[in-house]
Amino acid sequence: MTNLYHVFSEHLKAENPLFLNRDQQCEATYGALDSRSAQYAGALLKAGLEPGDRVAVQIEKSYENIYLYCGCLRAGLIYLPLNTAYQASELSHFINDAKPKLFVIDPAASTAHLDQLDHQVQTLTLDQEGFGSLRDWVDASPAHQEIFPSQNHDVAVIVYTSGTTGLPKGAMISHGNLVSNVRTLRSAWGWTEHDVMLHTLPIFHVHGLFVGLHLPLLSNSPVILMASFNADSVIKALPHATVFMGVPTYYTRLLSSGISPKDCANMRLFTSGSAPLLSQTFTDWEQATGTTILERYGMTETGMNTSNPLEGQRKKGTVGPPLPGVECRAVDASGMDVAPGETGDLWVRGENVFHGYWQNAEKTAESFTDQDPVHGFFKTGDLASIDPEGYVTIVGRNKDLIISGGLNVYPKEIELLIDQLDGVLESAVIGLPHPDFGESVCAVIVPTRENDRSEDDIISLLKADIANFKVPKHVFFIPELPRNTMGKVQKNELRTRFSPPITS
Ligand code: MLC
Ligand code: AMP
């Protein structure tokens, strides 16, 4: 059987510390993970959930959140994490589409909007301290020790990811995908029981959930779990850790906070991903800390595809060669491999690649080169070149996507909302260079004649409706959008026009 939790538990050392606090004291062992997750599994099954049912989760990061995740895995339930920043209007699509049997929310969250949905879902609560109606139910339920015999292709997690058109799609990630990727990374990054992971990423995305957690769970190694990233807290905790993972913004913030070689003396590995690491940051980091960041490249749909080596050269500006078992191709418009060093569309294939989009055969078929995802290559939407030594460089994207502080924003979604506002004729949303977030979301608006909207109006209207990270940091007004002869908005022209980089 390939159940991911079964793989974690095969060599489980119950006495090993799992969660360490900042004073290096053990707050929970692997034995506690095993018994608490069995209790979560028991409670969920007692509530009537069956293998294959979806459990949507929009709660803060906590130990109990991780026990819940492992409880879902061991019961064969599909875990569906949601960004805590999403607002009511953004949630309805996920609930209507995935039709979860249970929605775990924060006790402070409003449930009013859930009554309006097509799909009626039961809710239970869990707060950041691990209390709420779900916890009460779990404490009163018998543990369920057996682990569901999931097979390679059985879906373990659905993560929603947007597209350039249409609504977000649920990427179905199987037990086999997760097992293969974590085993590959353990060997590529030399992870052992003695590593201590300083974990500050959110756990509603693949970076923090799969990469940041699965590696320790597979190795029975401890985790210092912080609710969110804060540069000063990280610098204080680093001497007790050996591995840290972050998006590029974490590294630029650590540099601004004066990180030094002394802070990193115990560190074995710093990894970066989810967005491009600027060459400048790579170099500044080496100079400031005496350590070299290992950059890797991944996606929700694929997990990790490439990584700079643990030993050997970590090439600045590249994301390293494909990981063992992963094939990467840079191809031209006809699907032929481009020459080494030339730019093409990046396609990937391997056991790490997901099984398609939830109930969306059409989008699944469009995204693969073959009807069968197992045999075909997945078209990443990224543009890349591969050098003669096999190192991949992500050159750009052929998808209209902005990555701000490691979070993805799809311009179309924001443009549709802006276009509905009074005083707006049309809009184009673009990413502009930003010193902290890498890219920032900016809106270019053509007002109606009777426009009386200001930048602040637009921003506050959007803030009422959508997650803050998607709200434009700046709004520009122009009389007309530049278009090519086909009528397509020339976003490159807008990006050039509204650069040089914005600094606030
Ligand atoms: C918060 N804000 C953001 C933002 N995060 N705005 C743009 N981009 C972001 N990423 C908003 C806040 O709501 C706030 O709005 C204002 O910006 C400033 O907030 P802040 O206090 O500076 O933000 P902070 O809470 O510190 O969060 C920033 C961050 C966080 C970078 C620490 O966003 C983060 O942890 N990002 C990591 C995302 C991640 O895990 N990605 C992995 C995806 S998986 P206001 O209006 O209140 O001022 C993936 C695959 C792979 O991509 O390969 O890994
Ligand atoms: P997500 O949909 O959140 O999984 O984001 C995946 C996208 O993040 C990829 O398609 C890339 O565009 C981008 N990405 C991830 N890692 C890197 C990296 N190291 N360098 C450049 N882009 C990256």
XYZ file of C-alpha atoms and ligand atoms in Angstrom:
581
model
C 0.000 0.000 0.000
C 1.144 3.551 -0.718
C -0.802 5.506 1.896
C 1.539 8.407 2.688
C 0.888 8.140 6.413
C 1.707 4.415 6.271
C 5.046 5.347 4.699
C 5.668 7.920 7.463
C 4.755 5.433 10.181
C 6.688 2.433 8.841
C 9.814 3.386 10.797
C 8.137 5.613 13.356
C 10.211 6.244 16.458
C 7.602 7.140 19.045
C 10.076 8.678 21.476
C 11.584 11.088 18.900
C 10.612 14.729 19.380
C 8.376 16.094 16.623
C 7.631 19.640 17.784
C 10.297 21.655 19.590
C 9.608 25.051 21.071
C 12.028 27.948 20.709
C 13.866 26.812 23.874
C 14.427 23.432 22.245
C 12.018 21.694 24.619
C 9.933 18.896 23.166
C 6.246 19.806 22.996
C 5.107 16.653 21.178
C 6.737 13.409 20.078
C 6.200 11.225 17.037
C 4.249 8.954 19.381
C 1.850 11.857 20.014
C 1.465 12.415 16.269
C 0.603 8.758 15.846
C -1.985 8.655 18.618
C -3.525 12.078 17.899
C -3.819 11.414 14.164
C -5.468 8.044 14.931
C -7.945 9.918 17.089
C -8.665 12.444 14.332
C -9.154 9.551 11.901
C -11.543 7.893 14.373
C -13.531 11.091 14.900
C -13.870 11.801 11.168
C -15.006 8.254 10.420
C -17.423 8.350 13.362
C -18.856 11.573 11.904
C -19.817 9.554 8.815
C -16.993 10.471 6.462
C -15.783 7.733 4.127
C -12.525 7.252 2.207
C -12.488 9.590 -0.793
C -14.616 12.245 0.934
C -13.130 15.725 0.952
C -12.277 17.633 4.137
C -11.875 21.353 3.403
C -9.712 23.162 5.936
C -9.291 26.916 6.430
C -7.576 27.315 9.784
C -4.383 28.748 11.235
C -1.208 26.715 11.424
C -0.966 24.662 14.624
C 0.071 21.254 15.923
C -3.588 20.128 15.868
C -3.851 21.236 12.232
C -1.034 18.824 11.411
C -2.639 16.005 13.429
C -5.841 16.652 11.467
C -3.918 16.456 8.176
C -2.340 13.145 9.174
C -5.730 11.897 10.432
C -7.214 12.561 6.983
C -4.337 10.741 5.269
C -4.647 7.674 7.460
C -8.456 7.504 7.036
C -8.165 7.786 3.231
C -9.948 11.166 3.261
C -8.926 13.883 0.812
C -7.443 16.916 2.563
C -8.258 20.262 0.929
C -6.279 23.169 2.413
C -7.429 26.759 1.816
C -5.504 30.007 2.245
C -6.623 31.661 5.489
C -6.739 35.019 3.682
C -9.607 33.946 1.392
C -12.843 35.796 2.001
C -16.408 34.467 1.810
C -16.911 35.304 -1.877
C -13.729 33.442 -2.821
C -14.633 30.332 -0.820
C -17.941 29.519 -2.449
C -16.342 28.158 -5.620
C -14.103 25.735 -3.706
C -16.999 24.413 -1.639
C -19.440 24.120 -4.537
C -16.833 22.481 -6.741
C -15.147 20.041 -4.328
C -18.321 19.298 -2.348
C -16.531 18.492 0.898
C -18.397 16.511 3.563
C -16.751 18.622 6.257
C -15.370 22.169 6.389
C -13.025 22.897 9.282
C -12.920 26.621 10.033
C -11.713 28.987 12.712
C -14.310 29.521 15.473
C -14.196 33.264 14.715
C -15.075 32.738 11.036
C -18.565 33.621 9.859
C -20.662 30.801 8.425
C -23.481 32.979 7.078
C -22.307 32.684 3.469
C -22.220 28.879 3.658
C -26.018 28.695 3.909
C -26.287 30.351 0.469
C -24.156 27.734 -1.285
C -25.440 25.043 -3.655
C -23.547 22.473 -1.636
C -24.450 22.273 2.036
C -21.465 21.377 4.147
C -21.140 20.491 7.806
C -18.709 22.766 9.702
C -16.567 22.136 12.762
C -14.049 24.528 14.294
C -10.407 24.495 15.341
C -8.530 27.578 16.503
C -4.829 28.379 16.533
C -4.449 27.009 20.080
C -6.037 23.758 18.906
C -9.454 24.236 20.543
C -12.914 24.190 19.012
C -15.831 21.884 18.233
C -13.658 19.551 16.136
C -11.203 19.135 19.011
C -14.093 18.376 21.422
C -15.427 15.761 19.005
C -11.971 14.233 18.562
C -11.333 14.036 22.301
C -14.633 12.174 22.722
C -14.028 9.726 19.836
C -12.281 6.360 19.789
C -8.935 6.183 17.985
C -8.880 4.405 14.635
C -5.493 2.703 14.355
C -5.825 1.040 10.953
C -4.433 2.942 8.027
C -6.604 2.949 4.886
C -4.866 0.885 2.171
C -4.598 3.734 -0.351
C -3.005 2.886 -3.667
C -0.560 4.917 -5.742
C -3.226 6.752 -7.731
C -5.627 7.449 -4.823
C -5.992 11.172 -4.229
C -4.520 12.370 -0.914
C -4.837 16.136 -1.267
C -6.628 18.577 -3.557
C -4.997 21.986 -3.859
C -6.836 24.657 -5.834
C -4.796 26.599 -8.319
C -6.022 29.246 -10.725
C -5.786 29.371 -14.455
C -5.391 32.208 -16.881
C -9.045 31.837 -17.708
C -11.896 30.452 -15.724
C -12.184 29.541 -12.081
C -9.540 27.863 -9.906
C -9.095 24.155 -10.579
C -8.499 21.475 -7.966
C -5.184 19.703 -8.568
C -5.590 16.056 -7.503
C -2.358 15.000 -5.829
C -2.107 11.297 -5.099
C -0.464 9.319 -2.315
C 1.964 7.984 -4.943
C 2.917 11.517 -6.065
C 3.663 12.581 -2.501
C 5.544 9.442 -1.509
C 7.756 9.574 -4.575
C 8.556 13.287 -4.220
C 9.410 13.177 -0.515
C 11.647 10.123 -0.975
C 13.448 11.817 -3.853
C 13.993 14.992 -1.842
C 15.179 13.125 1.243
C 17.940 11.550 -0.742
C 18.748 14.664 -2.840
C 18.982 16.924 0.208
C 20.577 14.344 2.510
C 17.857 14.641 5.167
C 18.429 12.677 8.374
C 16.843 12.119 11.764
C 19.270 14.731 13.150
C 17.980 17.595 11.023
C 15.950 20.283 12.754
C 13.526 22.082 10.446
C 12.719 25.713 11.220
C 9.237 25.898 9.700
C 7.684 29.316 9.051
C 5.829 28.780 5.756
C 2.040 28.558 5.628
C 0.745 24.980 5.438
C -2.048 25.592 2.933
C 0.376 25.398 -0.034
C 2.650 22.686 -1.335
C 5.857 24.421 -0.214
C 5.030 24.496 3.510
C 2.793 21.413 3.604
C 4.593 18.921 1.385
C 8.223 20.023 1.266
C 8.469 21.645 4.689
C 6.579 18.959 6.634
C 6.883 15.709 4.730
C 10.675 15.631 4.922
C 10.756 15.710 8.741
C 7.783 13.328 9.001
C 9.528 10.777 6.781
C 12.728 11.029 8.815
C 11.377 11.239 12.396
C 13.222 14.547 12.756
C 12.089 17.545 14.812
C 10.370 20.732 13.662
C 10.367 24.187 15.242
C 6.931 25.288 14.056
C 6.293 29.031 13.849
C 2.816 30.279 12.976
C 4.189 32.616 10.313
C 7.391 34.184 9.038
C 9.008 36.930 11.063
C 12.636 37.789 10.296
C 13.702 38.614 13.863
C 12.153 35.428 15.288
C 13.832 33.366 12.577
C 17.246 34.865 13.315
C 16.790 34.056 17.030
C 15.753 30.457 16.314
C 18.296 29.630 13.573
C 21.044 28.504 15.995
C 18.729 25.654 17.069
C 17.925 24.527 13.503
C 19.770 22.865 10.624
C 17.365 23.488 7.710
C 15.282 26.497 6.673
C 12.991 26.840 3.644
C 11.585 30.043 2.257
C 10.259 32.051 -0.627
C 12.676 34.753 -1.883
C 10.918 37.451 0.206
C 12.013 35.621 3.369
C 15.645 35.875 2.289
C 15.500 39.569 1.378
C 13.795 40.298 4.716
C 16.432 38.282 6.641
C 19.165 40.232 4.855
C 17.512 43.538 5.764
C 17.324 42.376 9.375
C 21.095 41.952 9.494
C 21.526 38.162 9.461
C 25.171 37.173 10.098
C 27.423 34.095 9.751
C 27.118 33.524 13.526
C 23.326 33.078 13.197
C 23.882 30.398 10.550
C 26.736 28.495 12.218
C 24.592 25.403 12.827
C 22.749 25.537 9.506
C 23.180 22.773 6.948
C 20.716 23.898 4.291
C 18.768 26.972 3.155
C 16.382 26.342 0.265
C 14.388 28.820 -1.821
C 11.478 28.342 -4.176
C 7.938 29.268 -5.252
C 9.218 32.379 -7.049
C 12.438 33.451 -8.772
C 15.375 34.165 -6.463
C 17.165 37.239 -7.785
C 20.866 36.708 -8.525
C 21.516 39.739 -6.348
C 19.827 38.070 -3.363
C 21.807 34.860 -3.972
C 25.087 36.827 -3.925
C 24.141 39.127 -1.047
C 23.185 36.066 0.998
C 26.536 34.362 0.368
C 28.375 37.508 1.378
C 26.277 38.162 4.487
C 26.095 34.619 5.850
C 28.867 32.551 4.269
C 26.232 30.005 3.162
C 24.755 29.350 -0.284
C 21.024 29.151 -0.916
C 19.880 26.031 -2.755
C 17.212 27.056 -5.264
C 14.691 24.508 -6.488
C 11.637 24.680 -8.729
C 8.199 23.223 -8.207
C 4.489 23.620 -8.772
C 1.258 22.648 -7.068
C 0.577 20.176 -9.875
C 3.998 18.568 -9.794
C 5.619 18.974 -6.414
C 9.354 19.535 -6.806
C 10.829 19.081 -10.289
C 14.372 20.382 -10.158
C 16.915 21.242 -7.517
C 20.404 22.631 -7.363
C 22.675 19.990 -5.871
C 23.479 19.509 -2.201
C 27.066 18.771 -3.154
C 28.462 20.328 -6.325
C 27.775 23.647 -7.941
C 24.659 25.636 -7.096
C 24.402 27.849 -10.146
C 23.090 31.334 -9.506
C 19.933 32.136 -11.482
C 19.189 28.466 -12.181
C 16.862 26.045 -10.412
C 19.262 23.138 -10.929
C 18.931 19.905 -12.905
C 15.805 17.718 -12.833
C 15.495 15.624 -9.687
C 16.020 11.872 -10.156
C 12.938 10.357 -11.809
C 11.784 13.697 -13.238
C 12.108 14.492 -16.947
C 12.204 18.123 -18.060
C 12.002 19.308 -21.648
C 12.151 22.813 -23.128
C 10.176 22.671 -26.371
C 9.205 24.922 -29.266
C 5.670 25.573 -30.532
C 5.630 22.254 -32.390
C 6.700 20.289 -29.310
C 10.289 19.700 -30.486
C 13.140 20.098 -28.000
C 14.961 23.396 -28.390
C 18.769 23.440 -28.418
C 20.623 23.644 -25.079
C 20.597 27.214 -23.771
C 17.605 28.226 -25.890
C 14.261 29.125 -24.381
C 11.210 26.928 -24.770
C 8.010 25.878 -23.014
C 8.860 23.731 -20.022
C 7.253 20.285 -19.918
C 7.734 17.802 -17.076
C 6.984 14.127 -16.497
C 7.493 11.789 -13.570
C 5.849 10.053 -10.639
C 5.623 13.438 -8.947
C 3.166 14.791 -11.530
C -0.467 15.022 -10.398
C -3.439 13.047 -11.695
C -5.425 15.854 -13.285
C -7.897 18.513 -12.201
C -10.870 17.594 -10.043
C -13.883 16.937 -12.263
C -12.351 18.918 -15.091
C -11.392 16.483 -17.823
C -11.170 19.278 -20.378
C -8.516 21.293 -18.487
C -6.683 18.084 -17.632
C -6.510 17.105 -21.300
C -5.297 20.583 -22.290
C -2.501 20.451 -19.721
C -0.937 17.165 -20.801
C 0.616 16.027 -24.075
C -1.165 12.673 -23.809
C -4.714 11.772 -22.783
C -3.236 9.719 -19.978
C -1.465 11.965 -17.422
C 0.810 9.086 -16.419
C 2.326 8.862 -19.890
C 2.139 12.443 -21.064
C 4.234 15.461 -20.193
C 2.622 18.194 -18.090
C 2.826 21.631 -19.687
C 3.961 23.866 -16.841
C 3.250 27.236 -18.486
C 6.786 28.303 -17.543
C 9.446 29.286 -20.072
C 12.842 27.748 -19.488
C 16.228 27.012 -20.943
C 18.340 23.967 -20.131
C 22.132 24.353 -20.279
C 24.505 21.652 -21.575
C 25.010 20.395 -18.003
C 21.251 19.962 -17.577
C 20.675 22.943 -15.268
C 17.265 24.536 -15.820
C 16.733 28.302 -15.795
C 13.187 29.613 -15.466
C 13.250 32.453 -17.953
C 9.666 33.633 -17.633
C 6.075 32.480 -17.922
C 3.769 32.070 -20.860
C 0.836 32.149 -18.427
C -0.547 35.462 -17.237
C 0.458 35.033 -13.610
C 1.874 37.339 -10.961
C 3.838 35.821 -8.052
C 3.820 38.186 -5.099
C 5.753 37.091 -2.014
C 5.420 33.489 -3.228
C 1.632 33.724 -3.640
C 0.028 33.443 -7.066
C -2.347 36.051 -8.380
C -4.156 35.598 -11.679
C -4.712 38.995 -13.331
C -7.943 37.885 -15.023
C -9.657 37.308 -11.673
C -8.794 40.817 -10.482
C -9.601 42.453 -13.829
C -13.108 40.912 -13.792
C -13.741 42.384 -10.344
C -12.354 45.817 -11.210
C -14.346 45.977 -14.448
C -17.569 45.571 -12.455
C -16.875 48.677 -10.368
C -18.727 51.893 -11.136
C -16.503 54.395 -12.883
C -14.366 51.709 -14.581
C -14.518 51.165 -18.326
C -11.834 48.489 -18.441
C -8.660 47.419 -16.707
C -5.429 45.472 -17.043
C -3.697 43.961 -14.050
C 0.082 43.574 -14.259
C 2.994 42.588 -12.026
C 5.665 45.219 -11.423
C 9.025 44.639 -9.732
C 8.795 45.055 -5.955
C 11.748 45.049 -3.551
C 9.976 42.977 -0.884
C 7.415 40.809 -2.715
C 9.462 40.317 -5.921
C 6.461 41.325 -7.963
C 3.525 43.415 -6.844
C 0.003 43.427 -8.217
C -0.809 46.745 -9.936
C -3.934 47.785 -11.829
C -4.108 50.014 -14.863
C -7.616 51.401 -15.264
C -9.426 53.213 -18.038
C -12.071 55.269 -16.246
C -15.504 56.082 -17.614
C -16.081 59.712 -18.510
C -17.904 60.408 -15.311
C -15.169 58.741 -13.227
C -14.645 60.025 -9.751
C -12.817 56.997 -8.365
C -9.419 57.401 -6.748
C -6.684 54.806 -6.237
C -7.746 54.522 -2.581
C -11.391 53.898 -3.559
C -10.438 51.042 -5.838
C -8.138 49.484 -3.268
C -10.640 49.663 -0.424
C -13.498 48.325 -2.559
C -11.380 45.309 -3.526
C -10.157 44.754 0.034
C -13.745 44.191 1.128
C -14.061 41.290 -1.310
C -10.813 39.424 -1.881
C -7.735 38.218 -0.013
C -5.366 41.090 0.747
C -2.411 39.671 -1.174
C -4.447 39.905 -4.418
C -5.388 43.566 -3.932
C -3.370 45.927 -6.161
C -0.686 47.836 -4.282
C -0.938 50.634 -6.875
C -3.592 51.801 -9.335
C -2.813 53.878 -12.421
C -5.403 55.631 -14.569
C -4.914 56.024 -18.327
C -7.264 57.104 -21.133
C -6.836 53.934 -23.233
C -5.200 50.499 -22.962
C -2.506 49.771 -25.580
C -3.656 46.958 -27.900
C -2.076 45.059 -30.775
C -3.738 44.611 -34.154
C -5.584 41.543 -32.804
C -7.084 43.684 -30.041
C -4.992 42.018 -27.296
C -3.884 44.285 -24.452
C -0.123 44.857 -24.584
C 0.817 44.163 -20.986
C 4.541 44.363 -21.742
C 4.060 47.928 -22.860
C 2.207 48.713 -19.633
C 4.939 47.059 -17.559
C 7.597 49.136 -19.310
C 5.567 52.288 -18.964
C 4.932 51.908 -15.229
C 8.462 50.781 -14.337
C 11.127 51.671 -13.074
C 10.555 49.606 -9.995
C 8.115 50.818 -7.426
C 9.768 50.997 -4.037
C 6.834 51.084 -1.666
C 0.658 39.557 2.748
N 0.321 40.625 1.995
C 0.791 40.455 0.765
C 1.422 39.199 0.768
N 1.331 38.663 2.002
N 0.727 41.224 -0.330
C 1.284 40.755 -1.436
N 1.913 39.567 -1.505
C 1.995 38.760 -0.425
N 2.581 37.567 -0.502
C -0.403 41.843 2.370
C -0.833 41.871 3.788
O -2.140 41.382 3.869
C -0.721 43.343 4.144
O -1.788 44.041 3.615
C 0.470 43.795 3.374
O 0.514 42.912 2.245
C 1.786 43.695 4.094
O 1.801 42.548 4.843
P 3.078 41.977 5.561
O 2.885 42.082 7.031
O 4.310 42.531 4.991
O 2.913 40.497 5.100
P 3.272 39.242 5.895
O 2.178 38.838 6.781
O 4.633 39.458 6.481
O 3.332 38.140 4.719
C 4.253 38.235 3.663
C 4.886 36.867 3.460
C 3.744 35.851 3.220
C 5.827 36.946 2.284
C 5.673 36.467 4.724
O 2.949 36.281 2.130
C 4.228 34.466 2.997
O 4.535 33.744 3.954
N 4.352 34.040 1.726
C 4.735 32.659 1.380
C 3.714 32.075 0.449
C 3.978 30.602 0.163
O 4.117 29.766 1.032
N 4.029 30.239 -1.132
C 4.276 28.868 -1.543
C 3.278 28.480 -2.663
S 3.611 26.853 -3.221
P -2.379 45.354 4.320
O -3.369 45.831 3.333
O -2.962 44.885 5.594
O -1.223 46.290 4.497
C 4.401 27.045 -4.717
C 5.044 25.857 -5.307
C 6.509 25.857 -4.991
O 4.503 28.109 -5.207
O 7.325 25.693 -5.893
O 6.834 26.028 -3.829
P 2.013 27.305 -7.693
O 0.903 27.319 -8.673
O 1.722 28.084 -6.465
O 2.417 25.947 -7.442
O 3.206 28.066 -8.379
C 4.014 27.433 -9.318
C 4.790 28.448 -10.094
O 5.732 29.104 -9.249
C 5.635 27.815 -11.171
O 4.874 27.503 -12.324
C 6.673 28.885 -11.407
O 6.157 29.891 -12.268
C 6.865 29.463 -10.016
N 8.083 28.969 -9.356
C 8.205 28.029 -8.401
N 9.503 27.886 -8.030
C 10.211 28.774 -8.774
C 11.589 29.133 -8.874
N 12.504 28.589 -8.098
N 11.931 30.082 -9.784
C 11.022 30.664 -10.572
N 9.698 30.388 -10.504
C 9.296 29.451 -9.623
